[in-house]
XYZ file of C-alpha atoms in Angstrom:
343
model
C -40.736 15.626 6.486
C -37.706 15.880 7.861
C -34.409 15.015 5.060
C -32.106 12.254 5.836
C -30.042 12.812 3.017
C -27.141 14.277 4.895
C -26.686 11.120 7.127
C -26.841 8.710 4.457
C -23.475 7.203 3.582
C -21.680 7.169 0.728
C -20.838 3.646 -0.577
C -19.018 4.925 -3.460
C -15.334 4.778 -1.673
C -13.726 4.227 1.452
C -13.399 6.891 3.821
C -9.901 8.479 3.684
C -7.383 8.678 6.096
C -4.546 10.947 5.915
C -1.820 10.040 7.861
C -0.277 13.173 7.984
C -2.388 15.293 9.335
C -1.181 13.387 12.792
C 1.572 15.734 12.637
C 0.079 19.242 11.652
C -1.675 21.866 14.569
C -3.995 21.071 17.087
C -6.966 21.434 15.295
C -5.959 19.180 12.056
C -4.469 16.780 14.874
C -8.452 16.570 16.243
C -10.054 16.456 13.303
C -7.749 13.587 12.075
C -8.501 11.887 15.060
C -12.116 11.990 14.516
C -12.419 10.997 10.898
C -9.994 7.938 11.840
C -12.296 7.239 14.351
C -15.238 7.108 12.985
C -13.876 4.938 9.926
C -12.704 2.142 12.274
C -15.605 2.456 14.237
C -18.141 2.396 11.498
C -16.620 0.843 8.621
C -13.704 -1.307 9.446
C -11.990 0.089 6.673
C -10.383 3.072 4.909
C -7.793 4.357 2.429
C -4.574 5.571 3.843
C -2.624 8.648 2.268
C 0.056 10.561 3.679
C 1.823 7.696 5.284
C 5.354 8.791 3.933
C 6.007 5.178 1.472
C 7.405 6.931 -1.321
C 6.675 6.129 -5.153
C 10.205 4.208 -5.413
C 9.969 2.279 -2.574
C 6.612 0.737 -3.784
C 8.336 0.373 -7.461
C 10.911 -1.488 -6.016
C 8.753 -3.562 -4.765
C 6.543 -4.402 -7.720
C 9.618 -4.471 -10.085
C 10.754 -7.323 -7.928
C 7.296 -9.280 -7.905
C 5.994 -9.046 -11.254
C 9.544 -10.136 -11.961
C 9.109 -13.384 -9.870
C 5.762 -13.953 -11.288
C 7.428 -13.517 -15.055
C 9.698 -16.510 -13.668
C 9.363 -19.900 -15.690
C 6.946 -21.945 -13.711
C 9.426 -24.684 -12.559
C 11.406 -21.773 -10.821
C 8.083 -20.222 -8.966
C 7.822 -24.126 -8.185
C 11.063 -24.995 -6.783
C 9.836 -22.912 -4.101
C 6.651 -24.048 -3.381
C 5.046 -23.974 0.497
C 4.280 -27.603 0.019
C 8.068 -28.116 0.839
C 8.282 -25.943 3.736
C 6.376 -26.775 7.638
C 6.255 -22.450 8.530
C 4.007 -21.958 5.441
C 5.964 -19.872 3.389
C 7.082 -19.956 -0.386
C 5.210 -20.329 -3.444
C 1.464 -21.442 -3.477
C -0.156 -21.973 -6.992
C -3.362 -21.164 -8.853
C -6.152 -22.735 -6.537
C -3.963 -24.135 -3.559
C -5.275 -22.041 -1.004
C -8.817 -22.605 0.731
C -10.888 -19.624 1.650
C -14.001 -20.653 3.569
C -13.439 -24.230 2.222
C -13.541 -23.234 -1.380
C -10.213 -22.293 -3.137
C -9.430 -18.907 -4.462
C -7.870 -18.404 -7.720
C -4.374 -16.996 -7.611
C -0.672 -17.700 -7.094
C 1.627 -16.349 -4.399
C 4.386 -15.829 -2.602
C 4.223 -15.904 0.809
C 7.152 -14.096 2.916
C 7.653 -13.162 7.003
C 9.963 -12.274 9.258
C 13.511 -14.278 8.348
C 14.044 -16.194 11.480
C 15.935 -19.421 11.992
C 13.138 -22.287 12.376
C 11.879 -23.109 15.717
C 10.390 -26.921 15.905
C 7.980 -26.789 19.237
C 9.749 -28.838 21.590
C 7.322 -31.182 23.813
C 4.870 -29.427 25.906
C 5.124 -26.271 23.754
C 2.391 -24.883 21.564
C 2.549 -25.786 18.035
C 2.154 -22.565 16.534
C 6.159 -22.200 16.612
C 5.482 -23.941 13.325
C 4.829 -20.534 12.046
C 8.273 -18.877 12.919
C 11.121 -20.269 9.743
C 13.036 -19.192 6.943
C 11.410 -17.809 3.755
C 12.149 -19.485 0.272
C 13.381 -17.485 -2.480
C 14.484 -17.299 -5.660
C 17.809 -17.928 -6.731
C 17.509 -16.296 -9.915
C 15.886 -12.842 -8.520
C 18.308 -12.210 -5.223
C 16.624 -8.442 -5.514
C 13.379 -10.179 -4.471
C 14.404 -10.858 -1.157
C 15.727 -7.196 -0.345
C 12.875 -5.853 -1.654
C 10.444 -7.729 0.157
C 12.311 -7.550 3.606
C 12.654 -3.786 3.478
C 8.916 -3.652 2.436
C 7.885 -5.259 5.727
C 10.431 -3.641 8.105
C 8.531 -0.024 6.065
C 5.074 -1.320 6.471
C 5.584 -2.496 9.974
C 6.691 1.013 10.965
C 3.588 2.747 9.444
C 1.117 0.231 10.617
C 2.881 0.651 14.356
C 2.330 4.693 13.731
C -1.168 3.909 12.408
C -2.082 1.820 15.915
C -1.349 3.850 17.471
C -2.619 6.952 16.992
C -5.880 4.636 16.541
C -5.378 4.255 19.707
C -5.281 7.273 20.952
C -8.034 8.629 18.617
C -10.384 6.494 20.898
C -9.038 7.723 24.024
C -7.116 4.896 25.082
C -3.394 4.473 25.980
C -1.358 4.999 22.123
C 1.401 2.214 23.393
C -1.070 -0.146 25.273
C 0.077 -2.631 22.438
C 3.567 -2.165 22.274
C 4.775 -4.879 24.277
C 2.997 -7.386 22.030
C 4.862 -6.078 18.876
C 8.538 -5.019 18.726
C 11.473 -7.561 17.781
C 9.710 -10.746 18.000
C 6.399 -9.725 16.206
C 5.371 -12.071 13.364
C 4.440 -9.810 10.287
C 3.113 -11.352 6.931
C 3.756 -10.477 3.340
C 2.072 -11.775 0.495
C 2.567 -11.323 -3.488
C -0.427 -11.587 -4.933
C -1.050 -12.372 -8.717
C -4.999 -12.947 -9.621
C -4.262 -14.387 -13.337
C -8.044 -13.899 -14.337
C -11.173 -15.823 -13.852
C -11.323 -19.224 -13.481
C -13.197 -20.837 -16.338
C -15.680 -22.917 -15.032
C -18.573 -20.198 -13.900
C -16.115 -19.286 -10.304
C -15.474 -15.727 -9.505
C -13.926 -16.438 -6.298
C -10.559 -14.349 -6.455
C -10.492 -14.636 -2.269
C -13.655 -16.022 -0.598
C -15.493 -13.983 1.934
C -13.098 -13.641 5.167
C -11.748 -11.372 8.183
C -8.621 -10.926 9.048
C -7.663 -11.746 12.475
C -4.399 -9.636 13.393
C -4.088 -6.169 14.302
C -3.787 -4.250 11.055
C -3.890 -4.800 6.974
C -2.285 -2.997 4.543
C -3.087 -3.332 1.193
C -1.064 -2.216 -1.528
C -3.367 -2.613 -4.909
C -3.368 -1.971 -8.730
C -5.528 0.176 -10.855
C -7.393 -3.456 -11.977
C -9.817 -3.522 -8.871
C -12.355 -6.279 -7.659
C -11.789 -5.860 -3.676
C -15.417 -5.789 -2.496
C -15.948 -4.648 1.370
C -19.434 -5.458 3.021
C -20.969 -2.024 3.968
C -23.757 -1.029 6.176
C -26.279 -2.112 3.759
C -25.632 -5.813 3.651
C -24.095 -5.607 0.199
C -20.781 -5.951 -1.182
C -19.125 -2.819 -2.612
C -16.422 -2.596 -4.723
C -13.595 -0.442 -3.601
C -11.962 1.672 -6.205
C -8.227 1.763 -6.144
C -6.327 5.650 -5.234
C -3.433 6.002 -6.551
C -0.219 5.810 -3.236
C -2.923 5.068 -0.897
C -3.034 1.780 1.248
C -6.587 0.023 1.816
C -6.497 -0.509 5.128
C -8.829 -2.768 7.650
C -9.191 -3.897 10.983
C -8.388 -7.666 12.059
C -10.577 -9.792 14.392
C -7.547 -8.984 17.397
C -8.550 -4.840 17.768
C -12.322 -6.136 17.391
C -12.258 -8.484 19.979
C -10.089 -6.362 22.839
C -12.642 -3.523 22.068
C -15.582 -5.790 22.292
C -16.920 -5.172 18.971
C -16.233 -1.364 19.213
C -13.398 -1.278 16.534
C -14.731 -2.886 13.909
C -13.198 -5.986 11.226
C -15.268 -6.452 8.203
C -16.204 -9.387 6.076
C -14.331 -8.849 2.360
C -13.965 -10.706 -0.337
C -12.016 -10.522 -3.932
C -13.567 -11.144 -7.468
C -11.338 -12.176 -10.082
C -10.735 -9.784 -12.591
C -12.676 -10.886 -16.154
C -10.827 -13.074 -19.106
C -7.076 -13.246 -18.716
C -6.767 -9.845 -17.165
C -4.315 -10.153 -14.438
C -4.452 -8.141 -11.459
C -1.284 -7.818 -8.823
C -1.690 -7.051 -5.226
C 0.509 -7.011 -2.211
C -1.166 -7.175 1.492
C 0.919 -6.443 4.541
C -0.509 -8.110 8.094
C 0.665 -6.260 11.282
C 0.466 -8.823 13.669
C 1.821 -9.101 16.814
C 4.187 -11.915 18.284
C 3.006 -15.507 18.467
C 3.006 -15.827 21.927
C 0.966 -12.933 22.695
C -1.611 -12.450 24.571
C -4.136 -9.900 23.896
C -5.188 -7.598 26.632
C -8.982 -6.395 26.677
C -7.985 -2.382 25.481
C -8.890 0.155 28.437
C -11.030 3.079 26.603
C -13.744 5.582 27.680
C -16.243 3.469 25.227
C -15.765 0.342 26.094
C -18.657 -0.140 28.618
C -20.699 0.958 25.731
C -19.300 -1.757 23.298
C -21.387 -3.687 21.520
C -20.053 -6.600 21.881
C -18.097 -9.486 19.203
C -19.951 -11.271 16.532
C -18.948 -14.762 17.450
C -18.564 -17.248 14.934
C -18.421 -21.091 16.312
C -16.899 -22.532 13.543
C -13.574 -19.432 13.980
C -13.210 -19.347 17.524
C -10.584 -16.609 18.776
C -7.838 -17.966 20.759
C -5.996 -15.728 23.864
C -2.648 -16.405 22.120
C -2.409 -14.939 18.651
C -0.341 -17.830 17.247
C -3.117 -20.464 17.761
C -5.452 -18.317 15.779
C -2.545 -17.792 12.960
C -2.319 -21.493 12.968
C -5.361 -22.286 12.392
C -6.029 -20.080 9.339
C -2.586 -21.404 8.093
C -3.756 -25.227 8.292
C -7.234 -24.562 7.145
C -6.051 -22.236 4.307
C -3.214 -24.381 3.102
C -4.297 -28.286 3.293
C -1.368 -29.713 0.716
C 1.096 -28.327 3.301
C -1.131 -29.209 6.894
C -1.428 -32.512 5.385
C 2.278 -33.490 4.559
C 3.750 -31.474 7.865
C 0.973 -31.207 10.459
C -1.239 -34.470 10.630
C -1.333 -34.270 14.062
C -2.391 -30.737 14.444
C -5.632 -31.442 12.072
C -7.993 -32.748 14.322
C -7.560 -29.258 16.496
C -8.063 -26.631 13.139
């Protein structure tokens, strides 16, 4: 009888991706390539090393955040999302809806700092989305931090697409036009204060994302689980500098299922054990529209697993606003009424 060991996968970690090997000989160059690949075409997620953030950049970071989240309550509160129609500031500890249910943590969220832009009549509402941030006045080091974090992040993610791009024979700046000054990135600080009490594990509920790229910065505390190729949830053990990255709905729908995004899911840590995490979402501008990708496998696609209750939208803002008014009802319901009936 013939062995099948050699072909069975490993569930034990992610495959890793090092970034760069994109710049050594030929041969590395391939071989990076095909392990990159393979991990977005079978997995829809990997760990990213050699992408050049260095250790003080990502302290500066998470000095600055576990400094907000030390803030007294009524200061994390003065800046809460509730207060703002582009969905950004402070949400607290069961505010935000995953898959109807909430998920228990607090955070911050941050974007691109842009003047508001109030849709004017006859244009789509997803301009909600582009505004000022809220922060802090007691932490002014929070908002450098966090700005330079996404202008970093945006430039690896843009390195990363591309040479996914290219690792599947397609065109490595087919997306370009869809990114560049006007793209709408997303930053969240993340604090998962423990479990809930009352029997719920539900750190994040079982989702996708639906952007380009994610890039998530974690602790040592764990409790991201990714759905693997054997139906089951597995938990993903956190590398120390490495960035868990995974595919949004966007890449899986212009490669008709080919590229892959994966259902995930976050357990809250046990007891009062806190656990910090920071995701970056590489997303492209809201008015965008995202062209089927061109690629030597893409008559061979498999196809998208549709989901009627998450339609995908041709413009990537209606599909941010929608997760934005589902995910956040406190704020849909005292700024966007109107736009209910159409989440």
């Amino acid at each position: 009888m013939t062995s099948h060991t050699a072909t069975t996968p490993s569930y034990a970690q992610l495959p890793i991706i090092d970034l760069s090997a994109a710049d050594r000989g030929p041969q590395d160059r391939a071989l990076f390539h095909a392990q990159l690949r393979s991990a977005a075409h079978d997995v829809g997620f990997f760990q990213l090393v050699g992408h050049g953030v260095t250790q003080d950049e990502t302290d500066a970071l998470l000095t600055a955040m576990r400094a907000f989240f030390a803030l007294p309550e009524t200061d994390r509160l003065a800046l809460d999302n509730v207060n703002s129609p582009h969905f950004r500031g402070y949400t607290r500890t069961g505010d935000e809806r995953t898959g109807g249910s909430r998920d228990w943590r607090d955070q911050l969220d941050i974007g691109a700092e842009r003047p508001a832009r109030v849709p004017g009549p006859g244009e789509p509402p997803y301009w909600w989305l582009q505004g000022p941030n809220q922060w802090p006045a007691a932490l002014p080091g929070l908002r450098t931090a966090a700005l330079a974090w996404i202008d970093r992040l945006s430039a690896v993610a843009q390195r990363l697409l591309r040479e996914l791009l290219t690792a599947i024979g397609a065109p490595a700046g087919f997306y370009d036009p869809v990114f560049g000054a006007h793209a709408h990135p997303h930053l969240k600080l993340v604090r998962y204060p423990g479990s809930a009490g009352d029997g719920t594990d539900q750190g994040v509920g079982v989702h996708k994302d639906y952007g380009f790229l994610t890039l998530l910065l974690q602790d040592t505390v764990g409790g991201l689980q990714v759905l693997r190729g054997d139906g089951r949830f597995h938990d993903v053990p956190p590398i120390p500098g490495a960035f868990v990255v995974n595919l949004g709905e966007l890449l899986e729908v212009a490669t008709n299922g080919y590229l892959l995004a994966t259902n995930h899911r976050v357990v809250s840590p046990p007891g009062a054990t806190e656990r910090y995490s920071v995701p970056f979402f590489y997303n492209p501008r809201l008015d965008a529209k995202v062209a089927p990708l061109p690629f030597p496998h893409a008559a061979t696609a498999p196809g998208v697993t549709t989901d009627p209750s998450n339609p995908m939208y041709a413009e990537y803002g209606y599909n941010e606003l929608k997760g934005k008014l589902r995910a956040h009802p406190l704020v849909a319901e005292r700024h966007h009424g109107a736009l209910l009936a159409t989440a």
